[in-house]
CSV table of C-alpha atoms and ligand atoms in Angstrom, one decimal:
chain,number,residue,atom,x,y,z
A,1,MET,CA,181.3,28.5,245.1
A,2,THR,CA,183.7,30.3,242.7
A,3,ARG,CA,187.2,28.8,242.9
A,4,ILE,CA,190.2,31.1,243.4
A,5,PRO,CA,192.4,31.2,240.3
A,6,VAL,CA,196.0,30.8,241.4
A,7,ILE,CA,199.5,30.8,239.9
A,8,PHE,CA,201.7,28.9,242.5
A,9,ASP,CA,205.4,29.9,242.2
A,10,THR,CA,207.5,27.4,244.0
A,11,ASP,CA,211.0,25.9,244.7
A,12,PRO,CA,210.1,22.4,245.9
A,13,GLY,CA,211.5,21.9,248.6
A,14,GLN,CA,209.8,19.7,251.2
A,15,ASP,CA,207.3,22.2,252.7
A,16,ASP,CA,206.6,23.4,249.1
A,17,ALA,CA,205.7,19.8,248.2
A,18,VAL,CA,203.3,19.6,251.1
A,19,ALA,CA,201.8,23.0,250.2
A,20,ILE,CA,201.2,21.7,246.6
A,21,LEU,CA,199.5,18.6,247.9
A,22,PHE,CA,197.4,20.7,250.2
A,23,MET,CA,196.4,23.0,247.3
A,24,LEU,CA,195.6,20.2,245.0
A,25,GLY,CA,193.4,18.6,247.7
A,26,ALA,CA,191.6,21.9,247.9
A,27,HIS,CA,190.3,21.5,244.3
A,28,GLU,CA,186.8,22.7,245.2
A,29,GLU,CA,188.1,26.0,246.4
A,30,ILE,CA,191.3,26.7,244.5
A,31,GLN,CA,191.9,26.5,240.7
A,32,PRO,CA,195.7,26.2,240.1
A,33,LEU,CA,196.3,27.7,236.6
A,34,ALA,CA,199.9,26.4,236.7
A,35,LEU,CA,202.9,25.8,238.9
A,36,THR,CA,205.8,28.0,238.0
A,37,ALA,CA,209.2,26.7,239.2
A,38,VAL,CA,212.1,28.9,240.4
A,39,ALA,CA,215.6,28.1,241.6
A,40,GLY,CA,215.7,28.3,245.4
A,41,ASN,CA,215.9,25.5,247.9
A,42,VAL,CA,217.7,23.5,245.1
A,43,GLY,CA,218.5,24.3,241.5
A,44,LEU,CA,215.9,24.8,238.8
A,45,HIS,CA,216.5,21.3,237.3
A,46,HIS,CA,215.3,19.8,240.6
A,47,THR,CA,212.5,22.3,241.5
A,48,SER,CA,210.9,22.0,238.0
A,49,ARG,CA,211.2,18.2,238.2
A,50,ASN,CA,209.9,17.9,241.8
A,51,ALA,CA,206.9,20.1,241.0
A,52,ARG,CA,205.9,17.6,238.3
A,53,ILE,CA,206.5,14.6,240.6
A,54,VAL,CA,204.2,16.1,243.2
A,55,CYS,CA,201.4,16.7,240.6
A,56,GLU,CA,201.7,13.1,239.6
A,57,TRP,CA,201.4,11.9,243.2
A,58,ALA,CA,198.2,13.9,243.5
A,59,GLY,CA,196.8,12.5,240.2
A,60,ARG,CA,197.0,15.9,238.5
A,61,PRO,CA,199.3,15.6,235.5
A,62,ASP,CA,197.0,18.0,233.7
A,63,ILE,CA,198.4,21.0,235.7
A,64,PRO,CA,201.0,22.8,233.6
A,65,VAL,CA,204.4,23.2,235.2
A,66,HIS,CA,206.6,26.0,233.7
A,67,ALA,CA,210.3,26.4,234.5
A,68,GLY,CA,211.4,29.9,235.3
A,69,ALA,CA,214.5,31.7,236.5
A,70,ASP,CA,217.5,29.5,237.2
A,71,ARG,CA,219.3,32.2,239.3
A,72,PRO,CA,218.5,35.4,241.3
A,73,LEU,CA,218.6,38.8,239.7
A,74,LEU,CA,221.8,40.1,241.1
A,75,VAL,CA,223.2,38.1,244.0
A,76,ALA,CA,225.0,34.8,243.8
A,77,PRO,CA,222.7,31.8,244.1
A,78,VAL,CA,222.1,30.4,247.6
A,79,THR,CA,220.5,27.0,248.1
A,80,ALA,CA,219.2,25.1,251.1
A,81,GLU,CA,220.3,21.5,250.5
A,82,HIS,CA,221.2,21.4,254.1
A,83,VAL,CA,217.4,21.6,254.9
A,84,HIS,CA,215.7,19.8,251.9
A,85,GLY,CA,218.5,17.4,250.8
A,86,LYS,CA,220.3,17.2,247.5
A,87,THR,CA,217.2,16.5,245.4
A,88,GLY,CA,215.1,19.0,247.4
A,89,LEU,CA,212.8,16.2,248.3
A,90,ASP,CA,215.0,13.8,250.2
A,91,GLY,CA,213.3,11.3,252.5
A,92,VAL,CA,210.7,10.0,250.0
A,93,PRO,CA,211.2,7.9,246.8
A,94,LEU,CA,211.2,10.0,243.7
A,95,HIS,CA,210.2,8.6,240.3
A,96,GLU,CA,211.0,10.0,236.8
A,97,PRO,CA,207.9,12.2,236.0
A,98,SER,CA,206.0,11.4,232.9
A,99,MET,CA,204.7,14.9,232.6
A,100,ALA,CA,206.8,17.2,230.4
A,101,LEU,CA,207.5,20.7,231.3
A,102,ALA,CA,205.3,23.3,229.6
A,103,ASP,CA,207.1,24.9,226.6
A,104,GLU,CA,206.5,28.4,227.7
A,105,HIS,CA,209.0,30.0,230.2
A,106,ALA,CA,207.3,30.8,233.5
A,107,VAL,CA,207.8,34.5,233.2
A,108,ASP,CA,206.2,34.5,229.7
A,109,PHE,CA,203.4,32.4,231.0
A,110,MET,CA,202.8,34.9,233.9
A,111,VAL,CA,202.9,38.0,231.7
A,112,ARG,CA,200.5,36.5,229.1
A,113,THR,CA,198.1,35.0,231.7
A,114,LEU,CA,197.9,38.2,233.7
A,115,HIS,CA,197.2,40.2,230.5
A,116,GLU,CA,194.5,37.9,229.3
A,117,ALA,CA,192.8,37.7,232.7
A,118,ALA,CA,190.0,40.0,233.9
A,119,PRO,CA,191.5,42.9,235.9
A,120,GLY,CA,192.2,42.0,239.6
A,121,SER,CA,191.3,38.4,239.1
A,122,ILE,CA,194.5,36.2,239.6
A,123,THR,CA,196.1,35.4,243.0
A,124,LEU,CA,199.9,34.9,242.8
A,125,CYS,CA,201.2,32.6,245.5
A,126,PRO,CA,205.0,32.7,245.6
A,127,VAL,CA,206.6,30.4,248.1
A,128,GLY,CA,210.2,30.6,247.0
A,129,PRO,CA,212.6,33.4,246.0
A,130,LEU,CA,210.7,36.1,244.1
A,131,THR,CA,212.8,36.1,240.9
A,132,ASN,CA,210.0,35.0,238.5
A,133,ILE,CA,207.5,37.5,239.8
A,134,ALA,CA,209.9,40.4,239.7
A,135,LEU,CA,211.0,39.5,236.2
A,136,ALA,CA,207.4,39.4,235.0
A,137,LEU,CA,206.7,42.8,236.7
A,138,ARG,CA,209.8,44.3,235.1
A,139,ARG,CA,209.2,42.8,231.7
A,140,ASP,CA,205.7,44.2,231.6
A,141,PRO,CA,204.6,46.4,234.5
A,142,GLY,CA,201.1,46.6,233.1
A,143,CYS,CA,200.6,42.9,234.0
A,144,VAL,CA,200.0,44.0,237.6
A,145,ARG,CA,196.4,44.9,236.5
A,146,GLY,CA,195.6,41.2,236.3
A,147,ILE,CA,196.6,40.5,239.9
A,148,ARG,CA,194.0,40.2,242.6
A,149,GLU,CA,196.5,39.7,245.4
A,150,ILE,CA,200.0,38.4,246.0
A,151,VAL,CA,200.0,36.0,249.0
A,152,LEU,CA,203.6,35.0,249.7
A,153,MET,CA,205.7,33.2,252.2
A,154,GLY,CA,208.7,35.1,253.2
A,155,GLY,CA,210.4,37.5,255.6
A,156,ALA,CA,210.8,37.7,259.3
A,157,TYR,CA,210.5,40.5,261.9
A,158,PHE,CA,209.5,39.4,265.4
A,159,GLU,CA,211.3,36.1,264.7
A,160,ALA,CA,215.0,36.0,263.8
A,161,GLY,CA,216.2,35.1,260.4
A,162,ASN,CA,216.7,31.5,259.4
A,163,ILE,CA,219.4,31.8,256.8
A,164,THR,CA,221.3,34.7,258.4
A,165,PRO,CA,220.6,36.4,261.8
A,166,ALA,CA,218.7,39.0,259.9
A,167,ALA,CA,217.0,37.4,257.0
A,168,GLU,CA,214.6,34.7,256.0
A,169,PHE,CA,215.6,32.4,253.1
A,170,ASN,CA,213.1,33.3,250.3
A,171,ILE,CA,213.9,37.0,250.7
A,172,TYR,CA,217.6,36.6,251.2
A,173,ALA,CA,217.9,34.4,248.2
A,174,ASP,CA,216.8,37.2,245.9
A,175,PRO,CA,216.5,40.5,247.9
A,176,HIS,CA,216.3,42.7,244.8
A,177,ALA,CA,213.4,40.7,243.4
A,178,ALA,CA,211.6,40.9,246.7
A,179,GLN,CA,212.0,44.7,246.9
A,180,ILE,CA,210.6,45.0,243.3
A,181,VAL,CA,207.6,42.9,244.2
A,182,LEU,CA,206.9,44.9,247.4
A,183,GLN,CA,206.9,48.1,245.4
A,184,CYS,CA,204.6,46.8,242.6
A,185,GLY,CA,201.3,48.3,243.9
A,186,ALA,CA,199.3,45.1,244.0
A,187,PRO,CA,197.7,44.1,247.3
A,188,ILE,CA,200.2,41.9,249.2
A,189,THR,CA,199.8,39.6,252.1
A,190,MET,CA,203.1,38.2,253.6
A,191,LEU,CA,203.3,35.1,255.7
A,192,PRO,CA,206.7,35.4,257.5
A,193,LEU,CA,208.5,33.2,260.0
A,194,ASP,CA,206.6,35.3,262.6
A,195,VAL,CA,203.6,33.2,261.8
A,196,THR,CA,204.9,30.0,260.2
A,197,HIS,CA,206.9,29.2,263.3
A,198,GLN,CA,203.5,29.0,265.1
A,199,ALA,CA,202.4,26.2,262.7
A,200,GLN,CA,204.7,23.4,263.6
A,201,THR,CA,204.1,19.7,263.1
A,202,THR,CA,203.6,17.4,266.2
A,203,ALA,CA,203.6,13.6,266.4
A,204,GLU,CA,199.8,13.7,266.8
A,205,ARG,CA,199.2,16.1,263.8
A,206,VAL,CA,201.5,14.0,261.5
A,207,SER,CA,199.9,10.7,262.7
A,208,ARG,CA,196.6,11.9,261.3
A,209,TRP,CA,198.1,12.2,257.8
A,210,ARG,CA,199.9,8.9,258.1
A,211,ALA,CA,196.6,7.2,259.0
A,212,LEU,CA,194.8,8.5,255.9
A,213,PRO,CA,193.8,5.6,253.6
A,214,ASN,CA,195.4,7.1,250.5
A,215,ARG,CA,198.8,7.6,249.0
A,216,CYS,CA,199.3,11.3,249.6
A,217,GLY,CA,198.5,11.5,253.3
A,218,PRO,CA,201.4,9.1,254.3
A,219,LEU,CA,203.6,10.8,251.7
A,220,ALA,CA,203.1,14.2,253.3
A,221,ALA,CA,203.8,12.6,256.7
A,222,ASN,CA,207.1,11.1,255.4
A,223,ILE,CA,208.1,14.4,253.8
A,224,VAL,CA,207.6,16.4,257.1
A,225,THR,CA,209.2,13.7,259.2
A,226,SER,CA,212.3,14.2,257.1
A,227,LEU,CA,212.1,17.9,257.3
A,228,GLU,CA,211.5,17.9,261.1
A,229,ARG,CA,215.0,16.6,261.8
A,230,TYR,CA,216.6,19.8,260.6
A,231,ASP,CA,214.3,22.2,262.5
A,232,VAL,CA,214.5,20.1,265.7
A,233,GLN,CA,218.3,19.9,265.6
A,234,LYS,CA,219.1,23.4,264.4
A,235,PHE,CA,216.4,25.5,266.0
A,236,GLY,CA,215.3,23.3,268.9
A,237,MET,CA,211.7,23.3,267.6
A,238,HIS,CA,209.3,20.5,268.4
A,239,GLY,CA,208.5,20.0,264.8
A,240,ALA,CA,208.7,21.4,261.3
A,241,PRO,CA,207.1,24.8,260.6
A,242,MET,CA,204.6,24.6,257.7
A,243,HIS,CA,206.0,27.7,256.0
A,244,ASP,CA,204.6,27.3,252.5
A,245,PRO,CA,201.4,25.5,253.5
A,246,CYS,CA,200.4,28.7,255.4
A,247,VAL,CA,199.9,30.4,252.1
A,248,ILE,CA,197.2,27.8,251.0
A,249,ALA,CA,195.6,27.9,254.5
A,250,TYR,CA,195.4,31.7,254.2
A,251,LEU,CA,193.6,31.4,250.9
A,252,LEU,CA,191.1,28.9,252.2
A,253,ALA,CA,190.6,30.3,255.7
A,254,PRO,CA,191.9,33.9,256.2
A,255,GLU,CA,189.9,33.9,259.5
A,256,LEU,CA,192.5,31.6,261.0
A,257,PHE,CA,195.1,34.4,260.7
A,258,ALA,CA,195.7,37.9,262.1
A,259,GLY,CA,198.1,40.7,261.2
A,260,ARG,CA,198.5,44.4,260.4
A,261,ARG,CA,198.7,46.6,257.4
A,262,VAL,CA,202.2,48.0,257.4
A,263,ASN,CA,205.1,49.3,255.3
A,264,VAL,CA,207.7,46.6,254.5
A,265,GLU,CA,211.0,47.3,252.7
A,266,VAL,CA,213.9,44.9,252.0
A,267,GLU,CA,217.5,45.6,252.8
A,268,THR,CA,219.4,45.3,249.5
A,269,THR,CA,222.8,46.9,250.2
A,270,SER,CA,224.2,46.0,253.7
A,271,PRO,CA,226.2,42.8,253.7
A,272,LEU,CA,225.4,42.4,257.4
A,273,THR,CA,221.6,42.5,257.0
A,274,LEU,CA,221.1,41.7,253.3
A,275,GLY,CA,217.5,40.4,252.8
A,276,ALA,CA,216.1,41.7,256.1
A,277,THR,CA,212.5,42.7,255.9
A,278,VAL,CA,212.1,46.1,257.7
A,279,VAL,CA,208.6,46.2,259.1
A,280,ASP,CA,207.2,49.5,260.2
A,281,TRP,CA,205.0,48.0,262.9
A,282,TRP,CA,204.4,51.2,264.7
A,283,GLY,CA,204.2,53.5,261.7
A,284,THR,CA,207.2,55.5,262.6
A,285,SER,CA,208.5,56.1,259.0
A,286,GLY,CA,205.4,57.7,257.5
A,287,ARG,CA,205.9,55.3,254.5
A,288,PRO,CA,202.5,54.0,253.2
A,289,ALA,CA,201.4,50.5,254.0
A,290,ASN,CA,202.2,48.1,251.2
A,291,VAL,CA,201.7,44.8,253.0
A,292,HIS,CA,199.3,42.9,255.2
A,293,TRP,CA,201.9,41.4,257.5
A,294,ILE,CA,200.6,38.2,259.2
A,295,ASN,CA,201.9,37.4,262.7
A,296,GLN,CA,199.2,35.1,264.2
A,297,VAL,CA,197.6,31.8,263.2
A,298,ASP,CA,195.2,29.3,264.8
A,299,ALA,CA,197.6,26.3,264.3
A,300,ASP,CA,195.0,23.6,265.2
A,301,GLY,CA,192.6,25.1,262.6
A,302,LEU,CA,195.4,25.2,260.0
A,303,PHE,CA,196.3,21.5,260.5
A,304,ALA,CA,192.6,20.5,260.5
A,305,ARG,CA,192.3,22.2,257.0
A,306,MET,CA,195.4,20.4,255.8
A,307,THR,CA,194.2,17.0,256.9
A,308,GLU,CA,190.8,17.6,255.4
A,309,CYS,CA,192.3,18.5,252.0
A,310,LEU,CA,195.0,15.8,252.0
A,311,ALA,CA,192.2,13.3,252.6
A,312,ARG,CA,190.6,14.3,249.3
A,313,LEU,CA,193.7,13.2,247.3
A,314,PRO,CA,194.4,9.7,245.9
B,1,LIG,C1,211.2,29.2,253.2
B,1,LIG,O1,212.5,28.8,252.7
B,1,LIG,C2,212.4,27.5,252.1
B,1,LIG,O2,213.4,26.7,252.5
B,1,LIG,C3,211.0,26.9,252.5
B,1,LIG,O3,210.6,26.2,251.4
B,1,LIG,C4,210.2,28.1,252.7
B,1,LIG,O4,209.6,28.6,251.5
B,1,LIG,C5,211.2,29.3,254.7
B,1,LIG,O5,212.2,30.2,255.0
B,2,LIG,CA1,209.6,27.2,249.4
């Protein structure tokens, strides 16, 4: 089976960390070319460090980690320490990573790699604010040719926002970058809160990870146990939504998901609804579809895949 070459753009972040472990466990199906870190849940210093820590947990210090943008394009930085803790990965012991950051800036890496790649060959997986991707597309619009698909976690339509009443965190944190990405012309699949809220942890699901006879299963269990507290207290959920892992599950098993091809635009001017994703679900605008908007998942299937991949890690 040919592996899917992926650039994983991330702001770890607790659910980011679980998504990275999930991806690294799926080494027979996914070929991670690099992790590119962006400021988001916490500052770039933490996200670029946490990405390396997670690679080391998974026994993959060979995966390059590139640091990217340390702030959004135009808006003031917004972070989510209230969700992920001061380090971005509170709740588990963090070591000083032995891996160094790659020398090349994340945006330079993306532009170069997309240019060198065969046309339509690389899948971009952004699970944080879209600053790095937008900068690469602005810096060199021709690099879009190398993209097979952008599969991203972000947005909300049928569910309310989680950082403001109107907006989901990743889009709100850099709405201008999100709008640039949505206009780039590459095939885009979005996994918004509409679907990630259907993929919540339960005691039974997490207990399967905790029972794995390796390091990474119990680690993933501890990370989501720390994350759950916020979602349960703030949103009355029964567990933590697996936002970013949905991206990896979609790559591995798109048949677990359902959605619709629609036009999606981002609100970039109104202070009240900044970062809202306006989804033309009924095609009333006449604007062309630019996104495959996912709104359903088989959550048991998703957790089964996660467990299977976490079990392959050290
Ligand atoms: C998104 O925001 C971040 O806090 C999570 O890591 C996820 O990418 C969910 O809104
Ligand atoms: Ca994230």
